[in-house]
Amino acid sequence: MNPFCAFHPPWWSRGGDFQTIWAPFFARSDPVDFRREIWETPDGDRVAVDWVDASAAAPVVMLFHGLASSSQGHYARALAAGLRRRGWAGCFINFRGCGGMDNLLPRSYHAGDSAEIRWMLERATALLPCRPRYAVGVSLGGNALLKYLGEAGDEAHKNLESAAAVCAPVDLVATAEYLQSSHLRFYNRYFLQKMKASVRRYEAKYPDMADWSRVFSAKSVYDFDEYFTAPVHGFSGARQLWEEGSAAPLLPWIQVPTLLLNSADDPIVPVDSLRNVQISLTVTRCITEQGGHVGFIDGAFPGHLRWLPNTLLDYFERRIP
């Protein structure tokens, strides 16, 4: 078995739903203080960037978070603690409007925004030209990162030594349709509530940004993307957003060594959309039997979150130039 796929949760934390729901609220992670910077975007907006500082020669890991999350997500805090233990640096970028800071333009972020990933990586390369650089994308951020890597091909080597995507929904259509299943109503409602809350501040500031009555009466993730995410970012509808934003067709073109890590019991990303997707020879596909959606809880009750950061950093460490 590939060593990066060997996750075996303790008896008390088995099951994808348990792993997914327990991890952000109850699993332990060591506290880490961030140093915040504000980066100006190429179009005159701004994003918050939270750093884990280390020595001037230390490798740097960039993190792109998931939907309705931030640098304070449970997996982000766990990775930050893992970096601190190894003496590595971290650059955790909050997408527009995330991380407790409003952005300045009437736009948000989405799973297929590889152009956003590109300028962020190029900015980090310009700041840290002589240090080994790695990137992790989680869930939504994982799909966006993979899409960039496929589009960039060999040019991505200018920005990264290697990369990893965790629980990435590489087929956005399949994932979105799966979320409409009756047995997943809890997750659909959870994401919908978080998404509505995250854009409510735009309503007063930008009354013409979207059809707000439809946005806030949305009953599903499809409705929200149909009435907000798609039109705000120039797509005709949710279906076009998902089809053009999916990373799956681009995975065969990735040239940077990349770990594609998913779990078979992920209750949000359907495993059938992952097993047979074509990948390049530089991509290592790992599907653990358990772990949920970015859960991977290990250890004695109430559990800790060290398995995921240790696995990612072990993978990167083998690729230090």
GROMACS .gro file of C-alpha atoms in nm:
model
  321
    1MET     CA    1   0.000   0.000   0.000
    2ASN     CA    2   0.115   0.352  -0.074
    3PRO     CA    3   0.232   0.492   0.263
    4PHE     CA    4   0.039   0.813   0.201
    5CYS     CA    5  -0.288   0.616   0.191
    6ALA     CA    6  -0.245   0.434   0.521
    7PHE     CA    7  -0.504   0.600   0.745
    8HIS     CA    8  -0.666   0.382   1.014
    9PRO     CA    9  -0.893   0.576   1.251
   10PRO     CA   10  -0.950   0.460   1.609
   11TRP     CA   11  -1.258   0.249   1.675
   12TRP     CA   12  -1.456   0.533   1.829
   13SER     CA   13  -1.422   0.768   1.528
   14ARG     CA   14  -1.521   0.543   1.241
   15GLY     CA   15  -1.760   0.656   0.971
   16GLY     CA   16  -1.744   0.937   0.719
   17ASP     CA   17  -2.018   1.146   0.878
   18PHE     CA   18  -1.858   1.123   1.223
   19GLN     CA   19  -1.512   1.210   1.092
   20THR     CA   20  -1.650   1.505   0.894
   21ILE     CA   21  -1.864   1.655   1.169
   22TRP     CA   22  -1.644   1.581   1.472
   23ALA     CA   23  -1.316   1.715   1.331
   24PRO     CA   24  -1.394   2.089   1.315
   25PHE     CA   25  -1.559   2.108   1.655
   26PHE     CA   26  -1.401   1.861   1.895
   27ALA     CA   27  -1.069   1.718   1.769
   28ARG     CA   28  -0.757   1.868   1.928
   29SER     CA   29  -0.504   2.085   1.748
   30ASP     CA   30  -0.216   2.284   1.887
   31PRO     CA   31  -0.268   2.664   1.891
   32VAL     CA   32  -0.057   2.867   1.649
   33ASP     CA   33  -0.036   3.245   1.615
   34PHE     CA   34  -0.043   3.386   1.263
   35ARG     CA   35   0.111   3.704   1.129
   36ARG     CA   36  -0.130   3.878   0.892
   37GLU     CA   37  -0.052   4.062   0.571
   38ILE     CA   38  -0.289   4.220   0.322
   39TRP     CA   39  -0.221   4.153  -0.044
   40GLU     CA   40  -0.364   4.371  -0.319
   41THR     CA   41  -0.509   4.171  -0.606
   42PRO     CA   42  -0.429   4.247  -0.972
   43ASP     CA   43  -0.776   4.402  -1.016
   44GLY     CA   44  -0.751   4.633  -0.713
   45ASP     CA   45  -0.918   4.415  -0.451
   46ARG     CA   46  -0.754   4.271  -0.139
   47VAL     CA   47  -0.712   3.940   0.043
   48ALA     CA   48  -0.588   3.851   0.390
   49VAL     CA   49  -0.276   3.632   0.408
   50ASP     CA   50  -0.180   3.464   0.736
   51TRP     CA   51   0.178   3.353   0.787
   52VAL     CA   52   0.350   3.093   1.002
   53ASP     CA   53   0.699   3.237   1.029
   54ALA     CA   54   1.017   3.030   1.028
   55SER     CA   55   1.385   3.069   0.942
   56ALA     CA   56   1.483   3.249   0.622
   57ALA     CA   57   1.578   2.924   0.449
   58ALA     CA   58   1.282   2.712   0.560
   59PRO     CA   59   1.047   2.554   0.305
   60VAL     CA   60   0.712   2.731   0.263
   61VAL     CA   61   0.371   2.565   0.232
   62MET     CA   62   0.081   2.764   0.087
   63LEU     CA   63  -0.274   2.668   0.181
   64PHE     CA   64  -0.589   2.732  -0.022
   65HIS     CA   65  -0.894   2.666   0.195
   66GLY     CA   66  -1.234   2.519   0.123
   67LEU     CA   67  -1.583   2.658   0.079
   68ALA     CA   68  -1.700   2.897   0.352
   69SER     CA   69  -1.376   2.839   0.545
   70SER     CA   70  -1.056   3.036   0.610
   71SER     CA   71  -0.710   3.014   0.763
   72GLN     CA   72  -0.890   2.933   1.089
   73GLY     CA   73  -1.040   2.610   0.957
   74HIS     CA   74  -0.963   2.300   1.161
   75TYR     CA   75  -0.735   2.156   0.892
   76ALA     CA   76  -0.559   2.491   0.855
   77ARG     CA   77  -0.484   2.513   1.226
   78ALA     CA   78  -0.363   2.153   1.225
   79LEU     CA   79  -0.134   2.219   0.929
   80ALA     CA   80  -0.001   2.535   1.091
   81ALA     CA   81   0.086   2.336   1.403
   82GLY     CA   82   0.253   2.069   1.190
   83LEU     CA   83   0.463   2.332   1.014
   84ARG     CA   84   0.568   2.481   1.345
   85ARG     CA   85   0.679   2.140   1.472
   86ARG     CA   86   0.902   2.091   1.166
   87GLY     CA   87   1.033   2.446   1.153
   88TRP     CA   88   0.867   2.514   0.817
   89ALA     CA   89   0.688   2.832   0.713
   90GLY     CA   90   0.325   2.866   0.608
   91CYS     CA   91   0.141   3.109   0.381
   92PHE     CA   92  -0.234   3.066   0.432
   93ILE     CA   93  -0.432   3.274   0.186
   94ASN     CA   94  -0.793   3.364   0.260
   95PHE     CA   95  -1.002   3.391  -0.054
   96ARG     CA   96  -1.185   3.716  -0.121
   97GLY     CA   97  -1.422   3.808   0.159
   98CYS     CA   98  -1.289   3.531   0.387
   99GLY     CA   99  -1.077   3.541   0.702
  100GLY     CA  100  -1.279   3.816   0.867
  101MET     CA  101  -1.196   4.083   0.609
  102ASP     CA  102  -1.435   4.225   0.350
  103ASN     CA  103  -1.309   4.259  -0.003
  104LEU     CA  104  -1.354   4.577  -0.203
  105LEU     CA  105  -1.508   4.461  -0.530
  106PRO     CA  106  -1.847   4.302  -0.611
  107ARG     CA  107  -1.708   3.953  -0.661
  108SER     CA  108  -1.637   3.648  -0.450
  109TYR     CA  109  -1.452   3.319  -0.515
  110HIS     CA  110  -1.538   2.983  -0.668
  111ALA     CA  111  -1.399   2.634  -0.717
  112GLY     CA  112  -1.280   2.692  -1.072
  113ASP     CA  113  -1.097   3.021  -1.022
  114SER     CA  114  -0.753   2.899  -1.127
  115ALA     CA  115  -0.654   3.250  -1.234
  116GLU     CA  116  -0.678   3.352  -0.869
  117ILE     CA  117  -0.452   3.064  -0.770
  118ARG     CA  118  -0.202   3.160  -1.039
  119TRP     CA  119  -0.142   3.519  -0.925
  120MET     CA  120  -0.128   3.412  -0.560
  121LEU     CA  121   0.144   3.156  -0.635
  122GLU     CA  122   0.332   3.405  -0.851
  123ARG     CA  123   0.318   3.659  -0.570
  124ALA     CA  124   0.459   3.407  -0.324
  125THR     CA  125   0.734   3.315  -0.571
  126ALA     CA  126   0.832   3.680  -0.607
  127LEU     CA  127   0.843   3.719  -0.229
  128LEU     CA  128   1.032   3.393  -0.164
  129PRO     CA  129   1.230   3.319  -0.482
  130CYS     CA  130   1.504   3.107  -0.323
  131ARG     CA  131   1.298   2.885  -0.093
  132PRO     CA  132   1.130   2.552  -0.167
  133ARG     CA  133   0.758   2.620  -0.216
  134TYR     CA  134   0.467   2.377  -0.187
  135ALA     CA  135   0.091   2.417  -0.207
  136VAL     CA  136  -0.206   2.243  -0.048
  137GLY     CA  137  -0.561   2.290  -0.169
  138VAL     CA  138  -0.846   2.164   0.047
  139SER     CA  139  -1.188   2.075  -0.099
  140LEU     CA  140  -1.291   2.376  -0.314
  141GLY     CA  141  -0.935   2.511  -0.290
  142GLY     CA  142  -0.805   2.172  -0.398
  143ASN     CA  143  -1.006   2.173  -0.719
  144ALA     CA  144  -0.893   2.528  -0.800
  145LEU     CA  145  -0.529   2.436  -0.735
  146LEU     CA  146  -0.549   2.123  -0.952
  147LYS     CA  147  -0.712   2.319  -1.232
  148TYR     CA  148  -0.426   2.569  -1.222
  149LEU     CA  149  -0.167   2.290  -1.225
  150GLY     CA  150  -0.328   2.127  -1.527
  151GLU     CA  151  -0.352   2.454  -1.717
  152ALA     CA  152   0.004   2.559  -1.633
  153GLY     CA  153   0.165   2.224  -1.711
  154ASP     CA  154   0.542   2.244  -1.692
  155GLU     CA  155   0.533   2.618  -1.617
  156ALA     CA  156   0.400   2.541  -1.270
  157HIS     CA  157   0.753   2.431  -1.177
  158LYS     CA  158   0.844   2.801  -1.161
  159ASN     CA  159   0.615   2.839  -0.860
  160LEU     CA  160   0.611   2.499  -0.688
  161GLU     CA  161   0.823   2.198  -0.608
  162SER     CA  162   0.510   1.988  -0.552
  163ALA     CA  163   0.148   2.013  -0.445
  164ALA     CA  164  -0.135   1.825  -0.276
  165ALA     CA  165  -0.514   1.835  -0.301
  166VAL     CA  166  -0.724   1.705  -0.012
  167CYS     CA  167  -1.083   1.588  -0.065
  168ALA     CA  168  -1.103   1.791  -0.385
  169PRO     CA  169  -1.432   1.768  -0.581
  170VAL     CA  170  -1.258   1.735  -0.918
  171ASP     CA  171  -1.593   1.667  -1.090
  172LEU     CA  172  -1.803   1.959  -0.970
  173VAL     CA  173  -2.113   1.841  -1.156
  174ALA     CA  174  -2.104   1.499  -0.988
  175THR     CA  175  -2.041   1.652  -0.646
  176ALA     CA  176  -2.316   1.912  -0.681
  177GLU     CA  177  -2.566   1.651  -0.795
  178TYR     CA  178  -2.461   1.420  -0.512
  179LEU     CA  179  -2.526   1.695  -0.259
  180GLN     CA  180  -2.888   1.709  -0.375
  181SER     CA  181  -2.942   1.350  -0.256
  182SER     CA  182  -3.204   1.322   0.016
  183HIS     CA  183  -2.965   1.156   0.262
  184LEU     CA  184  -2.729   1.455   0.235
  185ARG     CA  185  -2.978   1.728   0.323
  186PHE     CA  186  -2.779   1.818   0.634
  187TYR     CA  187  -2.466   1.906   0.432
  188ASN     CA  188  -2.668   2.090   0.168
  189ARG     CA  189  -2.833   2.303   0.437
  190TYR     CA  190  -2.505   2.359   0.619
  191PHE     CA  191  -2.319   2.486   0.313
  192LEU     CA  192  -2.619   2.687   0.199
  193GLN     CA  193  -2.647   2.868   0.532
  194LYS     CA  194  -2.274   2.943   0.537
  195MET     CA  195  -2.278   3.068   0.179
  196LYS     CA  196  -2.578   3.293   0.235
  197ALA     CA  197  -2.419   3.438   0.549
  198SER     CA  198  -2.092   3.504   0.367
  199VAL     CA  199  -2.255   3.718   0.096
  200ARG     CA  200  -2.516   3.904   0.299
  201ARG     CA  201  -2.278   4.197   0.351
  202TYR     CA  202  -2.274   4.251  -0.026
  203GLU     CA  203  -2.648   4.312  -0.042
  204ALA     CA  204  -2.647   4.668   0.095
  205LYS     CA  205  -2.313   4.763  -0.060
  206TYR     CA  206  -2.387   4.626  -0.407
  207PRO     CA  207  -2.766   4.609  -0.459
  208ASP     CA  208  -2.725   4.530  -0.831
  209MET     CA  209  -2.462   4.260  -0.780
  210ALA     CA  210  -2.721   3.979  -0.785
  211ASP     CA  211  -3.093   3.907  -0.765
  212TRP     CA  212  -3.082   3.908  -0.387
  213SER     CA  213  -3.438   3.785  -0.335
  214ARG     CA  214  -3.353   3.470  -0.530
  215VAL     CA  215  -3.013   3.433  -0.361
  216PHE     CA  216  -3.155   3.438  -0.010
  217SER     CA  217  -3.454   3.220  -0.097
  218ALA     CA  218  -3.226   2.953  -0.248
  219LYS     CA  219  -3.313   2.603  -0.131
  220SER     CA  220  -3.001   2.425  -0.251
  221VAL     CA  221  -2.636   2.474  -0.344
  222TYR     CA  222  -2.751   2.458  -0.707
  223ASP     CA  223  -2.989   2.750  -0.652
  224PHE     CA  224  -2.719   2.955  -0.481
  225ASP     CA  225  -2.469   2.898  -0.761
  226GLU     CA  226  -2.738   2.961  -1.021
  227TYR     CA  227  -2.840   3.298  -0.875
  228PHE     CA  228  -2.515   3.421  -0.719
  229THR     CA  229  -2.185   3.246  -0.791
  230ALA     CA  230  -2.240   3.191  -1.163
  231PRO     CA  231  -2.372   3.535  -1.271
  232VAL     CA  232  -2.133   3.727  -1.043
  233HIS     CA  233  -1.836   3.555  -1.207
  234GLY     CA  234  -1.954   3.571  -1.566
  235PHE     CA  235  -2.115   3.228  -1.615
  236SER     CA  236  -2.457   3.168  -1.769
  237GLY     CA  237  -2.560   2.940  -1.485
  238ALA     CA  238  -2.456   2.684  -1.229
  239ARG     CA  239  -2.411   2.409  -1.483
  240GLN     CA  240  -2.162   2.608  -1.690
  241LEU     CA  241  -1.979   2.713  -1.372
  242TRP     CA  242  -1.939   2.351  -1.265
  243GLU     CA  243  -1.852   2.209  -1.607
  244GLU     CA  244  -1.589   2.469  -1.688
  245GLY     CA  245  -1.458   2.482  -1.332
  246SER     CA  246  -1.393   2.110  -1.283
  247ALA     CA  247  -1.029   2.006  -1.260
  248ALA     CA  248  -1.085   1.646  -1.374
  249PRO     CA  249  -1.026   1.703  -1.749
  250LEU     CA  250  -0.695   1.874  -1.672
  251LEU     CA  251  -0.545   1.615  -1.436
  252PRO     CA  252  -0.361   1.434  -1.721
  253TRP     CA  253  -0.165   1.753  -1.794
  254ILE     CA  254  -0.023   1.814  -1.447
  255GLN     CA  255   0.359   1.811  -1.452
  256VAL     CA  256   0.437   1.904  -1.091
  257PRO     CA  257   0.448   1.608  -0.848
  258THR     CA  258   0.105   1.615  -0.685
  259LEU     CA  259  -0.066   1.411  -0.415
  260LEU     CA  260  -0.437   1.358  -0.483
  261LEU     CA  261  -0.578   1.251  -0.145
  262ASN     CA  262  -0.943   1.155  -0.093
  263SER     CA  263  -1.139   0.920   0.130
  264ALA     CA  264  -1.383   0.653   0.015
  265ASP     CA  265  -1.634   0.743   0.287
  266ASP     CA  266  -1.637   1.117   0.210
  267PRO     CA  267  -2.005   1.215   0.250
  268ILE     CA  268  -1.967   1.522   0.025
  269VAL     CA  269  -1.739   1.419  -0.264
  270PRO     CA  270  -1.864   1.094  -0.427
  271VAL     CA  271  -1.581   0.844  -0.450
  272ASP     CA  272  -1.707   0.711  -0.784
  273SER     CA  273  -1.618   1.046  -0.941
  274LEU     CA  274  -1.254   0.992  -0.839
  275ARG     CA  275  -1.159   0.629  -0.894
  276ASN     CA  276  -1.153   0.626  -1.274
  277VAL     CA  277  -1.055   0.983  -1.358
  278GLN     CA  278  -0.742   0.996  -1.574
  279ILE     CA  279  -0.429   1.143  -1.414
  280SER     CA  280  -0.075   1.217  -1.526
  281LEU     CA  281   0.226   1.010  -1.422
  282THR     CA  282   0.328   1.290  -1.183
  283VAL     CA  283   0.006   1.256  -0.979
  284THR     CA  284  -0.009   1.012  -0.688
  285ARG     CA  285  -0.370   0.908  -0.628
  286CYS     CA  286  -0.456   0.798  -0.274
  287ILE     CA  287  -0.807   0.702  -0.165
  288THR     CA  288  -0.818   0.605   0.201
  289GLU     CA  289  -1.096   0.375   0.312
  290GLN     CA  290  -1.197   0.618   0.588
  291GLY     CA  291  -1.145   0.981   0.683
  292GLY     CA  292  -1.466   1.157   0.586
  293HIS     CA  293  -1.450   1.500   0.428
  294VAL     CA  294  -1.124   1.652   0.557
  295GLY     CA  295  -1.164   1.469   0.888
  296PHE     CA  296  -0.881   1.217   0.936
  297ILE     CA  297  -0.920   1.210   1.314
  298ASP     CA  298  -0.665   0.993   1.491
  299GLY     CA  299  -0.558   0.912   1.847
  300ALA     CA  300  -0.733   0.870   2.178
  301PHE     CA  301  -1.067   1.039   2.247
  302PRO     CA  302  -1.147   1.320   2.162
  303GLY     CA  303  -0.888   1.272   1.887
  304HIS     CA  304  -0.628   1.488   1.718
  305LEU     CA  305  -0.570   1.606   1.361
  306ARG     CA  306  -0.202   1.528   1.312
  307TRP     CA  307  -0.235   1.253   1.051
  308LEU     CA  308  -0.323   1.483   0.763
  309PRO     CA  309  -0.050   1.748   0.812
  310ASN     CA  310   0.209   1.478   0.882
  311THR     CA  311   0.112   1.294   0.562
  312LEU     CA  312   0.126   1.610   0.351
  313LEU     CA  313   0.458   1.725   0.494
  314ASP     CA  314   0.612   1.379   0.460
  315TYR     CA  315   0.516   1.387   0.093
  316PHE     CA  316   0.666   1.732   0.046
  317GLU     CA  317   0.979   1.650   0.244
  318ARG     CA  318   1.070   1.379  -0.006
  319ARG     CA  319   1.068   1.647  -0.276
  320ILE     CA  320   1.294   1.909  -0.118
  321PRO     CA  321   1.555   2.000  -0.382
   0.00000   0.00000   0.00000
